[in-house]
PDB file of C-alpha atoms in Angstrom:
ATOM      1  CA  UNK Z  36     -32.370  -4.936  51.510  1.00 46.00           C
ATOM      2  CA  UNK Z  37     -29.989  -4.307  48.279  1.00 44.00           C
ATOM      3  CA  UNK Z  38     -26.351  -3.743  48.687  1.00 47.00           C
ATOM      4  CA  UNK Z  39     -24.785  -0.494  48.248  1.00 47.00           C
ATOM      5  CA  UNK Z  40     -23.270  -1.746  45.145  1.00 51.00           C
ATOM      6  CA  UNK Z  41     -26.715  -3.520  44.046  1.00 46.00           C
ATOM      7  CA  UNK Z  42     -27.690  -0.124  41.516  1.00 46.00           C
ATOM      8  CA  UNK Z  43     -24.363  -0.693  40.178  1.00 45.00           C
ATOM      9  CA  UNK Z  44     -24.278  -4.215  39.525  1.00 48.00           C
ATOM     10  CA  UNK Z  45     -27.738  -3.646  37.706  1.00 44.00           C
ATOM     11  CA  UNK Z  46     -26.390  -1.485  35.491  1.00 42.00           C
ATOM     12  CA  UNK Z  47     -24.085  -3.437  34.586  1.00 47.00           C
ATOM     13  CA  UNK Z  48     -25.967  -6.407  33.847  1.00 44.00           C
ATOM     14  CA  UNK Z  49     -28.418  -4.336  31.370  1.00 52.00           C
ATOM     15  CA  UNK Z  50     -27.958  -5.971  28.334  1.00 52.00           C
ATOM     16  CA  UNK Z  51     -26.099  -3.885  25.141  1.00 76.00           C
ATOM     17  CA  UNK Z  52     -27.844  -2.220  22.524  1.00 92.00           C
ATOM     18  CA  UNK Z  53     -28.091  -4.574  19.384  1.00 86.00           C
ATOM     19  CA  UNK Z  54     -26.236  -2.008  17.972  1.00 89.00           C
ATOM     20  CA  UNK Z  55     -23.528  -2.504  20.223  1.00 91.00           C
ATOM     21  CA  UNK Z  56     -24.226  -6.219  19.907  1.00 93.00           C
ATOM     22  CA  UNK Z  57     -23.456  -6.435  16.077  1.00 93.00           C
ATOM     23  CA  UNK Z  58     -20.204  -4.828  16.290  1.00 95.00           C
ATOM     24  CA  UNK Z  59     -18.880  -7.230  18.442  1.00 95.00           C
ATOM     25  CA  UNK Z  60     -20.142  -9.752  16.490  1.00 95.00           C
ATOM     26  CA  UNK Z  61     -18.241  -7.886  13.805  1.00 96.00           C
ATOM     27  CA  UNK Z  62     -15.158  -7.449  15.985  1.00 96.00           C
ATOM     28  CA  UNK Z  63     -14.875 -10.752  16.945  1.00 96.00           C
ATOM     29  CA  UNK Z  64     -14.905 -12.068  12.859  1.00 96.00           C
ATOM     30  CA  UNK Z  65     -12.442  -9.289  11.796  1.00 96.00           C
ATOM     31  CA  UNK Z  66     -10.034 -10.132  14.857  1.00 96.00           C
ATOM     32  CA  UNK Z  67     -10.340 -13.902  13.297  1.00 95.00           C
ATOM     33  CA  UNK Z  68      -8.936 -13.197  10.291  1.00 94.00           C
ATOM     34  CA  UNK Z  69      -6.655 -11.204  10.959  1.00 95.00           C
ATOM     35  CA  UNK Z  70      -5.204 -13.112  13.650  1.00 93.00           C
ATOM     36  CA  UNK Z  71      -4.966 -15.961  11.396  1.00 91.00           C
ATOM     37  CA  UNK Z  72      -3.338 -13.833   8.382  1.00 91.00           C
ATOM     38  CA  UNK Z  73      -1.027 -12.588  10.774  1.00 91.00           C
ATOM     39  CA  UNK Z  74      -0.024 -15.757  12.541  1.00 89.00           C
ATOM     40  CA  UNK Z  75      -0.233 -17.302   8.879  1.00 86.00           C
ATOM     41  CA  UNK Z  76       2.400 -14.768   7.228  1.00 86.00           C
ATOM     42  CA  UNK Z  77       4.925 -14.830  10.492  1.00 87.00           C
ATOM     43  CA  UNK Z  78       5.181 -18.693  10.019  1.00 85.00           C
ATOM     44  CA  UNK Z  79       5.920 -18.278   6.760  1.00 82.00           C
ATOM     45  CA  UNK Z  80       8.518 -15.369   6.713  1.00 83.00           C
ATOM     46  CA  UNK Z  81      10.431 -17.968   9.238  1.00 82.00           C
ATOM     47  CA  UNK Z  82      10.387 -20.756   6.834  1.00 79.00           C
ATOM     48  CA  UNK Z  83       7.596 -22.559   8.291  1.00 77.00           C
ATOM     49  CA  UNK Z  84       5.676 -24.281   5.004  1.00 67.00           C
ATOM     50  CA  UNK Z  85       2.570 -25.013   6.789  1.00 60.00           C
ATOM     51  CA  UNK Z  86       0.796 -27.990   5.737  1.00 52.00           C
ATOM     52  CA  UNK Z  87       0.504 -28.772   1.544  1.00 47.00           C
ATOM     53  CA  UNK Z  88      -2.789 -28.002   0.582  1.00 51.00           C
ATOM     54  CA  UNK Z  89      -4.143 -27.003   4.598  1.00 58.00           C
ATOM     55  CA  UNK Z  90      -6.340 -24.178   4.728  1.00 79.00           C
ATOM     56  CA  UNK Z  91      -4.898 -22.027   7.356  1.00 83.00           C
ATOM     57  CA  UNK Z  92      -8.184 -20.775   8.856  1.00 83.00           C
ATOM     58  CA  UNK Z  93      -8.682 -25.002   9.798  1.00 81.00           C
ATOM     59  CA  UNK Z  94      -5.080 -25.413  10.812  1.00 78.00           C
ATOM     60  CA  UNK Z  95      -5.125 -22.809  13.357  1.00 81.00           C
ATOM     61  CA  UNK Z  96      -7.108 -24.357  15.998  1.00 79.00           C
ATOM     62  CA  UNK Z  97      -5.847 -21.393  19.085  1.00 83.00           C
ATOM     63  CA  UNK Z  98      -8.543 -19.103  20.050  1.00 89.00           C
ATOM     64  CA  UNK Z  99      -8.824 -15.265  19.047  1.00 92.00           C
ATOM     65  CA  UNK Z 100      -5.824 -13.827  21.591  1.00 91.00           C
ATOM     66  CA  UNK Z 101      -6.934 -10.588  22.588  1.00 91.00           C
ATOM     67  CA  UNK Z 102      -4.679  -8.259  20.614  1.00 91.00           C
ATOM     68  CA  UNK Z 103      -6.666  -9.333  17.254  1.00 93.00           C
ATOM     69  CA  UNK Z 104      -9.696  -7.427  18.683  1.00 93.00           C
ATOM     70  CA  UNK Z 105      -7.661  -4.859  19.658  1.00 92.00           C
ATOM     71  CA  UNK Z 106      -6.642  -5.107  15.694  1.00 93.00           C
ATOM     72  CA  UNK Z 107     -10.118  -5.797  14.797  1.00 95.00           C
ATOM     73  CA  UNK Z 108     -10.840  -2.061  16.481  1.00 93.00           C
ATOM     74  CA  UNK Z 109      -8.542  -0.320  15.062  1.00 93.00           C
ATOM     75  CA  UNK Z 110      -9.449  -1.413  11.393  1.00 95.00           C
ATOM     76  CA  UNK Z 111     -13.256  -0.687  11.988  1.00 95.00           C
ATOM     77  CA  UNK Z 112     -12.100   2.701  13.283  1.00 93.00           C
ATOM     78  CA  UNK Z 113     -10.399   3.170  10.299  1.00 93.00           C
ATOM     79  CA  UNK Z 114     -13.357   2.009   8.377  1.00 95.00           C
ATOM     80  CA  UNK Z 115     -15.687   4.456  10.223  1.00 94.00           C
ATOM     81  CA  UNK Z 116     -13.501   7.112   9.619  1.00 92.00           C
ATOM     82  CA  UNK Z 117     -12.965   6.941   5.596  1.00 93.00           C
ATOM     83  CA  UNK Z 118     -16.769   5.877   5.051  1.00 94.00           C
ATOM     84  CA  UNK Z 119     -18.264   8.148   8.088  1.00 93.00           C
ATOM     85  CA  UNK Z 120     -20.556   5.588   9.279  1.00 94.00           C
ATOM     86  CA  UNK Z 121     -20.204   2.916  11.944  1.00 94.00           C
ATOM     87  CA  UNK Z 122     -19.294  -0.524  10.611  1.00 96.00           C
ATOM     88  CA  UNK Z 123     -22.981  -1.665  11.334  1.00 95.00           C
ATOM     89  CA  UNK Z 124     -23.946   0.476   8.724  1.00 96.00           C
ATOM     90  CA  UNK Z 125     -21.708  -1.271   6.284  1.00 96.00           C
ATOM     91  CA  UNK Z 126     -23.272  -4.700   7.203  1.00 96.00           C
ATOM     92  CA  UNK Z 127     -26.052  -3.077   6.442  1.00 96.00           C
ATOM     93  CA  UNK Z 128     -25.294  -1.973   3.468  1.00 96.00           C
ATOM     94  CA  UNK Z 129     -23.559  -5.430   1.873  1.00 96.00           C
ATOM     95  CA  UNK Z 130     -27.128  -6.792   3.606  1.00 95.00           C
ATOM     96  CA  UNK Z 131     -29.728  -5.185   1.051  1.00 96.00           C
ATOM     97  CA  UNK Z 132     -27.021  -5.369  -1.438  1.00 96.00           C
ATOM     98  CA  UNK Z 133     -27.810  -9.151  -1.021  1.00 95.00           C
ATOM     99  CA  UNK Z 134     -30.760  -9.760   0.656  1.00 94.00           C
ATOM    100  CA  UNK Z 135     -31.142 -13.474  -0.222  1.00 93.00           C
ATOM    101  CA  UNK Z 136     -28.768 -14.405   1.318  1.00 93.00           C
ATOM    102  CA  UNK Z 137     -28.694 -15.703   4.732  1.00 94.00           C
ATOM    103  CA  UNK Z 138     -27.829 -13.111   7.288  1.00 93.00           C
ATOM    104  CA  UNK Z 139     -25.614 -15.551   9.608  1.00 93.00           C
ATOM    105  CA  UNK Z 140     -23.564 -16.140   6.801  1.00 95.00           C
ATOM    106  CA  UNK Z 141     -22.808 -12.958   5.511  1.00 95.00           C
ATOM    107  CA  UNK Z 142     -21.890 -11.657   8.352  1.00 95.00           C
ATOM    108  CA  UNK Z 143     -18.900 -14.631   8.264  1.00 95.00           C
ATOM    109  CA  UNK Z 144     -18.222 -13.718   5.088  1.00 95.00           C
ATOM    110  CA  UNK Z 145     -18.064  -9.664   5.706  1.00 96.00           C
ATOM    111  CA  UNK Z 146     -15.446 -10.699   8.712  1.00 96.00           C
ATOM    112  CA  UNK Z 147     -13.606 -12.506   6.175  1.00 95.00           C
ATOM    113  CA  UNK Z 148     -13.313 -10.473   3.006  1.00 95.00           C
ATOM    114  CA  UNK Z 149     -13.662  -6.901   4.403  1.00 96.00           C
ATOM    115  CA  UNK Z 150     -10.720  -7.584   6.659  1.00 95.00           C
ATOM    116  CA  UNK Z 151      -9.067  -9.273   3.755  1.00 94.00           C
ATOM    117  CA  UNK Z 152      -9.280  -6.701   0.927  1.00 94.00           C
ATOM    118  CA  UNK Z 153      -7.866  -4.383   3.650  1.00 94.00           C
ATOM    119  CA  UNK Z 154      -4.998  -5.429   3.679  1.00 93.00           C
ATOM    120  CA  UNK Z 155      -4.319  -6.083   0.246  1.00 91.00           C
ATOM    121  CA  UNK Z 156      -4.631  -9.786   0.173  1.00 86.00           C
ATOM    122  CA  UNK Z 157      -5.990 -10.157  -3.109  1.00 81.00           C
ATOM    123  CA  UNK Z 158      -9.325 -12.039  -2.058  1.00 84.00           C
ATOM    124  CA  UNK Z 159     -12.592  -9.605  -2.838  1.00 90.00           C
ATOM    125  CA  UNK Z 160     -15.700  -9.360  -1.696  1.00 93.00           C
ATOM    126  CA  UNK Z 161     -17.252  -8.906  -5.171  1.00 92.00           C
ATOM    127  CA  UNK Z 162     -15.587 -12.532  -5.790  1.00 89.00           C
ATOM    128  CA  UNK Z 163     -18.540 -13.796  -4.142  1.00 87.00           C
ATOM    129  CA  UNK Z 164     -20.822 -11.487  -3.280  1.00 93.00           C
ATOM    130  CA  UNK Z 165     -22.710  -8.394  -5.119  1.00 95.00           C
ATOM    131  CA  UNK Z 166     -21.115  -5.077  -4.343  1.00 95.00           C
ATOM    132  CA  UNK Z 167     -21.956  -2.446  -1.757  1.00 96.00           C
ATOM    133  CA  UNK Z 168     -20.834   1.077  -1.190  1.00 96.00           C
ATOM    134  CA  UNK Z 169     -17.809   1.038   0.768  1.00 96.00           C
ATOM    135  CA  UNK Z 170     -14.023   2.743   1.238  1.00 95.00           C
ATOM    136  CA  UNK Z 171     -11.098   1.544   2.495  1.00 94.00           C
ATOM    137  CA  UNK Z 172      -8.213   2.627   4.472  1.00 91.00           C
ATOM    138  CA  UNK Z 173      -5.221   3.211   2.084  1.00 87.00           C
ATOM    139  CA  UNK Z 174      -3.052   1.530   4.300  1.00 89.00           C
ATOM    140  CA  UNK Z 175      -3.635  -1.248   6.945  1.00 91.00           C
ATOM    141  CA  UNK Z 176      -1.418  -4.432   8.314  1.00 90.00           C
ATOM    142  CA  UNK Z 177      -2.141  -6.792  10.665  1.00 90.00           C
ATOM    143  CA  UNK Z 178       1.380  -7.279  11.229  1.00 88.00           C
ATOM    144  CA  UNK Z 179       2.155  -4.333  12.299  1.00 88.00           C
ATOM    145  CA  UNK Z 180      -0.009  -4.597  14.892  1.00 89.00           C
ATOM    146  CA  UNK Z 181      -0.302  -8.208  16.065  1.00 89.00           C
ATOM    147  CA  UNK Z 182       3.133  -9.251  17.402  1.00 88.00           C
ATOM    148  CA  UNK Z 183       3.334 -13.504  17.127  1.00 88.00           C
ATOM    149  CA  UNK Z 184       6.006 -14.792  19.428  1.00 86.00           C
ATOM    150  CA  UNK Z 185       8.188 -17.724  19.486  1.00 83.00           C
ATOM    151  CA  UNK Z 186       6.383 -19.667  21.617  1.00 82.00           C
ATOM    152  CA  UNK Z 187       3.231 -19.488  19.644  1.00 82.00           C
ATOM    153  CA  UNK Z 188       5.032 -20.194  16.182  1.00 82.00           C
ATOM    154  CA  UNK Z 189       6.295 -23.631  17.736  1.00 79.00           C
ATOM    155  CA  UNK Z 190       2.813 -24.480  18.851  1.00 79.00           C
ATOM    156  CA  UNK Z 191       2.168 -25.032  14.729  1.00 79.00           C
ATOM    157  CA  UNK Z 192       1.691 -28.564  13.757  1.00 73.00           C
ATOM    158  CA  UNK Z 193       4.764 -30.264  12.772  1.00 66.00           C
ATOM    159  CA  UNK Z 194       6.959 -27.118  13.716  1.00 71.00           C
ATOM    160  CA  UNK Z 195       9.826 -29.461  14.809  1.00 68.00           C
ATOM    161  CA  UNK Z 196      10.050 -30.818  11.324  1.00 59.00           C
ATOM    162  CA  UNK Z 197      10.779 -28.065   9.358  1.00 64.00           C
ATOM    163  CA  UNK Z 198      13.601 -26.084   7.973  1.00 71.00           C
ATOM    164  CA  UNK Z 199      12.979 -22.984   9.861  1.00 75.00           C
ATOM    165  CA  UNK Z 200      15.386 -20.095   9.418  1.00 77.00           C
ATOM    166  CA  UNK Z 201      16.562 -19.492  13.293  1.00 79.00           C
ATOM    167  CA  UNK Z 202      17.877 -15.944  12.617  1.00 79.00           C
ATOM    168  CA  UNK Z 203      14.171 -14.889  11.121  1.00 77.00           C
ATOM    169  CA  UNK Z 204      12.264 -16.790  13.960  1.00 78.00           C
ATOM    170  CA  UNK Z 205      14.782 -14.760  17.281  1.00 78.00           C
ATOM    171  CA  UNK Z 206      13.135 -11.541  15.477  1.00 80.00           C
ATOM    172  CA  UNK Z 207       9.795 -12.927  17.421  1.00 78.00           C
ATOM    173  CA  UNK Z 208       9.280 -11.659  20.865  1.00 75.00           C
ATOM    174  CA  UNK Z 209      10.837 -14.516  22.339  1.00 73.00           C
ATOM    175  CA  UNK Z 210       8.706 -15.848  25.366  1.00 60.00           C
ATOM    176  CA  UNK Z 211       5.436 -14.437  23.955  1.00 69.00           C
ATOM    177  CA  UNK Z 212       2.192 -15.743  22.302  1.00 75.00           C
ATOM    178  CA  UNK Z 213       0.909 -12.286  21.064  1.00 77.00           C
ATOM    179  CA  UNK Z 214       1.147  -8.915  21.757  1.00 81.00           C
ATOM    180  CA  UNK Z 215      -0.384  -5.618  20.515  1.00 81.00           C
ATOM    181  CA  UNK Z 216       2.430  -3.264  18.649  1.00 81.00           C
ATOM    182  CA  UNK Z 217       1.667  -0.136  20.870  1.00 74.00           C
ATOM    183  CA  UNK Z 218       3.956   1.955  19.712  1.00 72.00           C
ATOM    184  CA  UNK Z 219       2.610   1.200  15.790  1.00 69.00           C
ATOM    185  CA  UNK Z 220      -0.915   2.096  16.118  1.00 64.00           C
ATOM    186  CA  UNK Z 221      -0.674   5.734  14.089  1.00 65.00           C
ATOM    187  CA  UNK Z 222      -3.356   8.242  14.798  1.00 62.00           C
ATOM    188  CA  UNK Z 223      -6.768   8.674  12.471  1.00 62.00           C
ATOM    189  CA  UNK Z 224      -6.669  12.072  11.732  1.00 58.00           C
ATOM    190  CA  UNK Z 225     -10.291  13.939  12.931  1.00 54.00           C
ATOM    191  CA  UNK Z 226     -10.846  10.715  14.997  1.00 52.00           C
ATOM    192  CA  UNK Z 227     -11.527  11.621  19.323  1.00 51.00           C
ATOM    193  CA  UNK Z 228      -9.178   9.415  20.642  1.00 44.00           C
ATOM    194  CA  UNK Z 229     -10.678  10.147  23.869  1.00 44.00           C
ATOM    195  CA  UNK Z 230     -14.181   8.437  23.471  1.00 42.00           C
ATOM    196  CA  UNK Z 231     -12.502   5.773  21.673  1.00 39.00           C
ATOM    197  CA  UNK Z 232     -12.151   1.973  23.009  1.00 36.00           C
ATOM    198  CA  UNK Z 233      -8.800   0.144  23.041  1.00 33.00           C
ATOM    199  CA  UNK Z 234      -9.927  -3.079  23.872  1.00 30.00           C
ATOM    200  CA  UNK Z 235     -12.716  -5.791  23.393  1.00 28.00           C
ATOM    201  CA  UNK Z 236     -16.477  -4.109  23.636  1.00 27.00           C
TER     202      UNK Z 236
END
């Protein structure tokens, strides 16, 4: 005899679209890098030097905290909205616009540069890759977004060691790891808040 909560438990154990599949995949790579760009720049605006010649996106060894998909979200929302197609699309796109390449790794590499050019960072997709149709937001930071506390700051390797500017680092949230900006997030004009998700997929 099933349980009277045995039709729901089904239903929630029927596996996502692959649709639905891809853009976490997607999520998940965006909220990467621009967790680690955000955590990345904080350090640095408190005098934190990082290692000479480290490549942040080894250094930072924390997993994805939770408000870089919320992040991750908002900048594919923002990317749906200006290119009015879902961000699966756009893989899609940068796919046939390379289609030798292996699909595993261009998905890495569309989390990484699509995020990156963005926000302005100066690293292209074309650097690597050939181009695909594609629009982005005229405005988007991580920063304002992704809040980096104290506490994770002095997590960084060799934190203890360097000249950090203690007025710059008590304008962190001072007992937190991260935290999502709430009261940042502006609106996407023409976008139904109402069916949209604020959290991880």
């Amino acid at each position: 005899m099933k349980s009277p909560n045995s039709a729901q438990d089904e239903h929630q154990a029927t596996p996502r679209t692959v649709e639905e599949q891809a853009r976490t995949r997607i999520q998940e790579e965006f909220a990467r890098t621009l967790f680690v760009v955000t955590l990345a720049d904080t350090a640095e605006e408190v005098g934190y030097p990082g290692i000479s010649g480290a490549d942040w996106f080894n250094l930072v060894t924390t997993e994805t905290p939770e408000p870089a998909m919320r992040a991750a979200d908002y900048l594919i929302r923002k990317l749906e909205h200006e290119n009015q197609c879902t961000v699966v699309d756009l893989l899609r796109r940068a796919l046939g616009a390379n289609p030798d390449d292996d699909k595993t790794e261009l998905l890495k590499k569309f989390g990484h540069y699509i995020p990156m050019e963005a926000m302005g960072h100066g690293v292209s997709w074309t650097d690597s890759q050939e181009p695909f149709q594609i629009t982005y937001p005229t405005y988007f930071s991580a920063s304002d977004l992704i809040l980096i506390g104290q506490d994770a700051l002095k997590q960084l390797p060799l934190f203890d060691q360097t000249d950090i500017e203690e007025d710059k680092l008590a304008e962190q949230p001072e007992t937190t790891c991260w935290g999502f900006n709430n009261d940042y997030e502006p609106p996407i004009a023409g976008y139904d808040y109402s069916a949209a998700s604020q959290s991880t997929p």
